[in-house]
Each structure stands twice: as C-alpha cells, then as structure tokens.
XYZ file of N, CA and C in Angstrom:
192
model
N 116.090 67.979 133.360
C 114.741 67.335 132.794
C 113.559 67.948 133.130
N 112.617 68.116 132.307
C 111.234 68.929 132.464
C 110.413 67.788 132.950
N 109.820 68.229 134.153
C 108.515 67.480 134.553
C 107.497 67.356 133.633
N 106.541 66.403 133.903
C 105.284 66.287 132.832
C 104.282 67.451 133.245
N 104.388 68.158 134.160
C 103.567 69.236 134.671
C 104.035 70.455 133.798
N 105.182 70.631 133.556
C 105.843 71.860 132.797
C 105.769 71.603 131.055
N 105.261 70.270 130.747
C 105.155 70.147 129.354
C 103.523 70.194 128.985
N 102.779 70.151 130.083
C 101.355 70.078 129.841
C 100.948 71.333 129.143
N 99.771 71.291 128.348
C 99.372 72.364 127.467
C 98.246 73.035 128.419
N 98.239 74.327 128.262
C 97.364 75.228 129.306
C 95.874 74.859 129.093
N 95.123 74.844 129.740
C 93.690 74.437 129.500
C 93.224 75.639 128.755
N 92.204 75.206 127.826
C 91.563 76.133 126.975
C 90.081 76.138 127.102
N 89.490 77.132 126.812
C 87.807 77.059 126.625
C 87.395 77.409 125.301
N 86.635 76.746 124.785
C 85.957 76.972 123.506
C 84.549 77.186 123.375
N 83.860 78.132 122.761
C 82.480 78.515 122.760
C 81.998 77.112 122.230
N 80.557 77.285 122.487
C 79.811 76.166 121.948
C 79.592 76.280 120.381
N 79.907 77.559 119.851
C 79.792 77.879 118.264
C 81.176 77.060 117.917
N 82.088 77.474 118.308
C 83.494 76.690 117.848
C 83.377 75.298 117.822
N 82.675 74.691 119.004
C 82.826 73.414 118.852
C 81.747 72.877 117.822
N 80.630 73.345 117.794
C 79.457 72.912 116.658
C 80.187 73.155 115.332
N 81.078 74.085 114.965
C 81.781 74.322 113.638
C 82.710 73.374 113.553
N 83.601 72.926 114.353
C 84.591 71.947 114.395
C 83.939 70.604 114.116
N 82.873 70.318 115.010
C 82.248 68.883 114.863
C 81.683 68.777 113.369
N 80.951 70.038 112.644
C 80.448 69.964 111.622
C 81.264 69.429 110.430
N 82.508 69.607 110.645
C 83.659 69.443 109.642
C 83.779 67.681 109.476
N 83.422 67.341 110.593
C 83.478 65.779 110.801
C 82.211 65.241 110.235
N 81.323 65.534 110.882
C 79.866 65.078 110.763
C 79.276 65.435 109.271
N 79.431 66.604 108.661
C 78.847 67.008 107.545
C 79.654 67.010 106.384
N 81.093 67.324 106.546
C 81.843 67.263 105.421
C 82.648 66.083 105.335
N 82.831 64.847 106.259
C 83.345 63.901 106.197
C 84.697 63.759 106.544
N 85.216 64.894 107.133
C 86.834 64.706 107.285
C 87.057 63.962 108.805
N 88.088 63.679 108.983
C 88.441 62.668 109.969
C 88.673 63.386 111.265
N 88.350 62.885 112.428
C 88.739 63.510 113.573
C 90.127 63.879 113.799
N 90.764 62.971 113.536
C 92.367 63.325 113.607
C 92.745 64.572 112.484
N 92.369 64.490 111.509
C 92.569 65.794 110.595
C 92.060 67.116 111.071
N 90.817 67.108 111.392
C 90.350 68.384 111.900
C 91.058 68.608 113.278
N 91.256 67.741 114.219
C 92.095 67.865 115.404
C 93.331 68.938 115.175
N 94.206 68.128 114.150
C 95.489 68.832 113.802
C 95.236 70.162 113.185
N 94.357 70.224 112.036
C 94.140 71.589 111.498
C 93.739 72.538 112.711
N 92.846 72.488 113.871
C 92.540 73.256 114.574
C 93.356 73.446 116.004
N 94.579 72.384 115.857
C 95.295 72.534 117.111
C 94.493 72.032 118.394
N 93.775 71.084 118.251
C 93.002 70.445 119.411
C 93.718 68.939 119.706
N 93.501 68.719 120.608
C 93.852 67.115 121.276
C 92.709 66.194 120.481
N 93.510 65.277 119.935
C 92.339 64.508 119.281
C 91.362 63.456 120.175
N 91.811 63.403 121.595
C 90.833 62.830 122.369
C 89.765 63.527 122.952
N 90.050 64.958 123.062
C 89.221 65.744 123.602
C 88.209 65.838 122.355
N 88.784 66.301 121.160
C 87.798 66.437 120.194
C 87.095 65.350 119.631
N 87.374 64.111 119.803
C 86.907 63.195 119.557
C 85.477 62.866 120.452
N 85.855 63.358 121.516
C 84.554 63.278 122.686
C 83.479 64.413 122.260
N 83.663 65.559 121.735
C 82.916 66.391 121.210
C 81.964 65.725 119.988
N 82.716 64.989 119.177
C 82.176 64.219 118.097
C 80.979 63.319 118.380
N 81.593 62.376 119.650
C 80.949 61.455 119.871
C 79.452 61.790 120.701
N 79.759 62.913 121.587
C 78.570 63.824 122.284
C 77.578 64.144 121.113
N 78.156 64.834 120.012
C 77.024 65.282 118.993
C 76.290 64.167 118.336
N 77.139 62.953 118.253
C 76.480 61.880 117.638
C 75.332 61.328 118.294
N 75.607 61.223 119.917
C 74.875 60.942 120.696
C 73.467 61.782 120.916
N 73.606 63.203 120.658
C 72.303 64.028 121.025
C 71.773 63.858 119.536
N 72.309 63.427 118.463
C 71.680 63.352 117.480
C 70.894 61.742 117.140
N 71.445 61.083 118.128
C 70.740 59.601 118.224
C 71.578 58.716 117.447
N 72.825 59.014 116.888
C 73.547 58.369 115.915
C 74.914 57.854 116.540
N 74.921 57.753 117.995
C 76.161 57.344 118.630
C 76.740 55.832 118.217
N 78.034 55.863 118.193
C 78.786 54.483 117.931
C 78.905 53.789 119.229
N 78.695 54.264 120.308
C 78.880 53.784 121.446
C 77.480 53.146 122.249
N 77.694 52.027 122.967
C 76.714 51.366 123.436
C 75.560 51.986 124.487
C-alpha cells in the first residue's frame, strides 16, 4: 500500500501573470472556481484562495 506521502502532488510554482489570468476567468468571465481549477489542473482549495485574495484586494471579498 502506498503512503500518503507518495501520493502527494509535487509542489508547483506559478507566476503572478498565470495566477492573474486564471483568476480573471472566474472574476471577469464568470466561470466557476471548480471548473477553472479542473481545466488548469489546479487544486480547487488553492485556486479558491487566489480568487478570494483577488476579491479582497479589490475590496469585494465575501469573507468577514
């Protein structure tokens, strides 16, 4: 049986430009976080954090 450690995805680094383009698909084109995450092979939780940060930076965060 494989351990959790062997199944982990290697950590990847993304440029600010890539993140901005991906977030724009959600904020400007109205696509869902889940759909964009699947299309770009991103984890939905990490990508959701990018989107929330972009909303917070724009003063439109849904968080308290």
